[in-house]
């Protein structure tokens, strides 16, 4: 008598599952940005003025100055007797 044997093979089942996904919320903050104005600032120019400087002429008169010679003079001391 033939015997019928059933084999069980595991089969993966796909099931749907509900998952809560956190929602992302963007919070915008309004910041005042000051408006910068472009201004033209005048520049000061320095104009060089030419000045005439008088020329000075030096006239040197050479004068002969005698050279003094130093001589060593011996000093004599006298002792007095009383």
Short mmCIF file of N, CA and C in Angstrom, two decimals:
data_model
loop_
_atom_site.label_atom_id
_atom_site.label_comp_id
_atom_site.label_asym_id
_atom_site.label_seq_id
_atom_site.Cartn_x
_atom_site.Cartn_y
_atom_site.Cartn_z
N UNK A 1 0.86 -1.15 0.00
CA UNK A 1 0.00 0.00 0.00
C UNK A 1 0.91 1.23 0.00
N UNK A 2 0.72 2.07 -0.96
CA UNK A 2 1.55 3.29 -0.95
C UNK A 2 1.07 4.28 0.12
N UNK A 3 2.07 4.92 0.73
CA UNK A 3 1.77 5.86 1.81
C UNK A 3 2.06 7.28 1.30
N UNK A 4 1.14 8.16 1.51
CA UNK A 4 1.30 9.53 1.05
C UNK A 4 1.85 10.35 2.22
N UNK A 5 3.00 10.95 1.98
CA UNK A 5 3.64 11.78 3.02
C UNK A 5 3.61 13.22 2.52
N UNK A 6 3.12 14.07 3.36
CA UNK A 6 3.08 15.49 3.00
C UNK A 6 4.29 16.20 3.59
N UNK A 7 4.97 16.96 2.78
CA UNK A 7 6.11 17.74 3.26
C UNK A 7 5.67 19.19 3.43
N UNK A 8 6.08 19.69 4.56
CA UNK A 8 5.74 21.11 4.81
C UNK A 8 6.97 21.96 4.51
N UNK A 9 6.83 22.90 3.61
CA UNK A 9 7.90 23.82 3.21
C UNK A 9 7.52 25.19 3.76
N UNK A 10 8.44 25.82 4.53
CA UNK A 10 8.09 27.14 5.06
C UNK A 10 8.03 28.19 3.95
N UNK A 11 6.97 28.91 3.94
CA UNK A 11 6.77 29.95 2.92
C UNK A 11 6.63 31.28 3.66
N UNK A 12 7.38 32.28 3.17
CA UNK A 12 7.30 33.59 3.80
C UNK A 12 6.07 34.30 3.30
N UNK A 13 5.34 34.85 4.24
CA UNK A 13 4.14 35.59 3.89
C UNK A 13 4.42 37.08 4.06
N UNK A 14 3.92 37.87 3.20
CA UNK A 14 4.05 39.31 3.27
C UNK A 14 2.80 39.84 3.91
N UNK A 15 2.99 40.49 5.06
CA UNK A 15 1.85 41.04 5.77
C UNK A 15 2.03 42.54 5.89
N UNK A 16 0.97 43.23 5.84
CA UNK A 16 1.03 44.67 6.00
C UNK A 16 0.87 45.02 7.46
N UNK A 17 1.73 45.99 7.89
CA UNK A 17 1.67 46.41 9.27
C UNK A 17 1.67 47.93 9.29
N UNK A 18 0.87 48.52 10.11
CA UNK A 18 0.80 49.97 10.20
C UNK A 18 1.87 50.47 11.16
N UNK A 19 2.69 51.42 10.67
CA UNK A 19 3.76 52.01 11.47
C UNK A 19 3.54 53.51 11.48
N UNK A 20 3.68 54.11 12.64
CA UNK A 20 3.53 55.57 12.73
C UNK A 20 4.87 56.24 12.39
N UNK A 21 4.84 57.10 11.41
CA UNK A 21 6.02 57.85 10.98
C UNK A 21 5.91 59.25 11.58
N UNK A 22 6.93 59.70 12.31
CA UNK A 22 6.83 61.04 12.89
C UNK A 22 6.83 62.12 11.79
N UNK A 23 5.97 63.08 11.96
CA UNK A 23 5.86 64.15 10.98
C UNK A 23 6.88 65.25 11.32
N UNK A 24 7.50 65.77 10.30
CA UNK A 24 8.49 66.84 10.47
C UNK A 24 7.78 68.17 10.27
N UNK A 25 7.98 69.06 11.21
CA UNK A 25 7.34 70.36 11.11
C UNK A 25 8.43 71.42 11.10
N UNK A 26 8.39 72.30 10.12
CA UNK A 26 9.38 73.36 10.00
C UNK A 26 8.82 74.61 10.65
N UNK A 27 9.61 75.17 11.57
CA UNK A 27 9.21 76.41 12.22
C UNK A 27 10.08 77.53 11.67
N UNK A 28 9.50 78.44 10.93
CA UNK A 28 10.24 79.57 10.38
C UNK A 28 10.19 80.72 11.35
N UNK A 29 11.38 81.33 11.55
CA UNK A 29 11.44 82.50 12.42
C UNK A 29 11.85 83.68 11.55
N UNK A 30 11.08 84.73 11.61
CA UNK A 30 11.34 85.90 10.78
C UNK A 30 12.29 86.82 11.53
N UNK A 31 13.40 87.14 10.89
CA UNK A 31 14.42 87.99 11.49
C UNK A 31 14.56 89.22 10.61
N UNK A 32 14.57 90.40 11.25
CA UNK A 32 14.74 91.64 10.49
C UNK A 32 16.20 91.81 10.11
N UNK A 33 16.44 92.04 8.84
CA UNK A 33 17.79 92.30 8.34
C UNK A 33 17.84 93.78 7.98
N UNK A 34 18.78 94.54 8.58
CA UNK A 34 18.82 95.97 8.26
C UNK A 34 19.26 96.21 6.82
N UNK A 35 18.64 97.20 6.23
CA UNK A 35 18.97 97.54 4.85
C UNK A 35 20.18 98.47 4.87
N UNK A 36 21.19 98.11 4.10
CA UNK A 36 22.40 98.94 4.06
C UNK A 36 22.35 99.80 2.81
N UNK A 37 22.56 101.08 3.02
CA UNK A 37 22.53 102.00 1.90
C UNK A 37 23.96 102.30 1.47
N UNK A 38 24.12 102.46 0.17
CA UNK A 38 25.43 102.82 -0.37
C UNK A 38 25.53 104.33 -0.39
N UNK A 39 26.60 104.83 0.22
CA UNK A 39 26.79 106.28 0.24
C UNK A 39 28.17 106.61 -0.32
N UNK A 40 28.23 107.75 -0.99
CA UNK A 40 29.51 108.23 -1.51
C UNK A 40 30.10 109.18 -0.50
N UNK A 41 31.29 108.83 -0.03
CA UNK A 41 31.97 109.67 0.95
C UNK A 41 33.03 110.46 0.19
N UNK A 42 33.03 111.79 0.34
CA UNK A 42 34.03 112.57 -0.38
C UNK A 42 35.43 112.35 0.21
N UNK A 43 36.40 112.26 -0.66
CA UNK A 43 37.77 112.09 -0.19
C UNK A 43 38.49 113.43 -0.21
N UNK A 44 39.33 113.62 0.77
CA UNK A 44 40.07 114.88 0.87
C UNK A 44 41.42 114.69 0.20
N UNK A 45 41.73 115.58 -0.72
CA UNK A 45 43.01 115.51 -1.41
C UNK A 45 43.93 116.58 -0.86
N UNK A 46 45.13 116.18 -0.57
CA UNK A 46 46.12 117.13 -0.05
C UNK A 46 46.97 117.59 -1.22
N UNK A 47 46.98 118.89 -1.45
CA UNK A 47 47.76 119.45 -2.54
C UNK A 47 49.07 119.96 -1.94
N UNK A 48 50.18 119.48 -2.46
CA UNK A 48 51.49 119.89 -1.95
C UNK A 48 51.84 121.27 -2.49
N UNK A 49 52.27 122.12 -1.58
CA UNK A 49 52.63 123.47 -1.97
C UNK A 49 54.14 123.57 -1.98
N UNK A 50 54.68 124.09 -3.04
CA UNK A 50 56.13 124.22 -3.14
C UNK A 50 56.57 125.50 -2.46
N UNK A 51 57.58 125.37 -1.63
CA UNK A 51 58.11 126.52 -0.90
C UNK A 51 59.58 126.67 -1.29
N UNK A 52 59.96 127.88 -1.57
CA UNK A 52 61.37 128.13 -1.92
C UNK A 52 62.17 128.32 -0.64
N UNK A 53 63.21 127.53 -0.52
CA UNK A 53 64.08 127.61 0.65
C UNK A 53 65.33 128.38 0.23
N UNK A 54 65.69 129.44 0.98
CA UNK A 54 66.89 130.20 0.59
C UNK A 54 68.15 129.37 0.83
N UNK A 55 69.07 129.51 -0.08
CA UNK A 55 70.32 128.76 0.03
C UNK A 55 71.29 129.55 0.91
N UNK A 56 71.91 128.84 1.83
CA UNK A 56 72.86 129.48 2.76
C UNK A 56 74.25 129.00 2.38
N UNK A 57 75.17 129.97 2.28
CA UNK A 57 76.54 129.62 1.94
C UNK A 57 77.40 129.82 3.18
N UNK A 58 78.11 128.77 3.53
CA UNK A 58 78.99 128.84 4.69
C UNK A 58 80.41 129.12 4.20
N UNK A 59 81.04 130.13 4.80
CA UNK A 59 82.44 130.43 4.49
C UNK A 59 83.24 130.16 5.76
N UNK A 60 84.13 129.19 5.67
CA UNK A 60 84.95 128.84 6.83
C UNK A 60 86.29 129.56 6.76
N UNK A 61 86.64 130.17 7.88
CA UNK A 61 87.96 130.79 7.99
C UNK A 61 88.81 129.88 8.87
N UNK A 62 89.88 129.39 8.28
CA UNK A 62 90.74 128.50 9.04
C UNK A 62 91.72 129.34 9.84
N UNK A 63 91.69 129.13 11.12
CA UNK A 63 92.57 129.88 12.02
C UNK A 63 93.53 128.88 12.64
N UNK A 64 94.79 129.29 12.66
CA UNK A 64 95.80 128.40 13.22
C UNK A 64 95.76 128.49 14.75
N UNK A 65 95.54 127.36 15.37
CA UNK A 65 95.53 127.30 16.83
C UNK A 65 96.80 126.56 17.25
N UNK A 66 97.62 127.22 18.10
CA UNK A 66 98.87 126.56 18.49
C UNK A 66 98.59 125.36 19.39
N UNK A 67 99.36 124.31 19.20
CA UNK A 67 99.21 123.10 19.99
C UNK A 67 100.06 123.25 21.24
N UNK A 68 99.46 123.02 22.37
CA UNK A 68 100.21 123.12 23.63
C UNK A 68 100.76 121.76 23.99
N UNK A 69 102.06 121.78 24.30
CA UNK A 69 102.69 120.53 24.67
C UNK A 69 102.68 120.43 26.18
N UNK A 70 102.42 119.27 26.66
CA UNK A 70 102.41 119.04 28.10
C UNK A 70 103.77 118.50 28.51
N UNK A 71 104.35 119.17 29.50
CA UNK A 71 105.65 118.71 29.98
C UNK A 71 105.53 118.35 31.44
N UNK A 72 106.24 117.33 31.80
CA UNK A 72 106.24 116.90 33.20
C UNK A 72 107.35 117.64 33.94
N UNK A 73 106.95 118.42 34.90
CA UNK A 73 107.92 119.19 35.69
C UNK A 73 108.05 118.50 37.04
N UNK A 74 109.27 118.17 37.44
CA UNK A 74 109.43 117.53 38.75
C UNK A 74 109.14 118.51 39.88
N UNK A 75 108.49 118.02 40.89
CA UNK A 75 108.14 118.86 42.02
C UNK A 75 109.16 118.60 43.13
N UNK A 76 109.74 119.71 43.62
CA UNK A 76 110.74 119.61 44.69
C UNK A 76 110.10 120.12 45.97
N UNK A 77 110.17 119.31 47.02
CA UNK A 77 109.63 119.76 48.30
C UNK A 77 110.79 119.96 49.26
N UNK A 78 110.71 121.00 50.04
CA UNK A 78 111.77 121.32 51.03
C UNK A 78 111.24 121.08 52.40
N UNK A 79 112.03 120.46 53.19
CA UNK A 79 111.67 120.27 54.57
C UNK A 79 112.38 121.33 55.39
N UNK A 80 111.65 121.94 56.25
CA UNK A 80 112.26 122.96 57.11
C UNK A 80 112.56 122.36 58.46
N UNK A 81 113.74 122.71 58.97
CA UNK A 81 114.14 122.21 60.27
C UNK A 81 113.94 123.32 61.27
N UNK A 82 113.42 122.99 62.42
CA UNK A 82 113.23 123.99 63.47
C UNK A 82 114.30 123.90 64.50
#
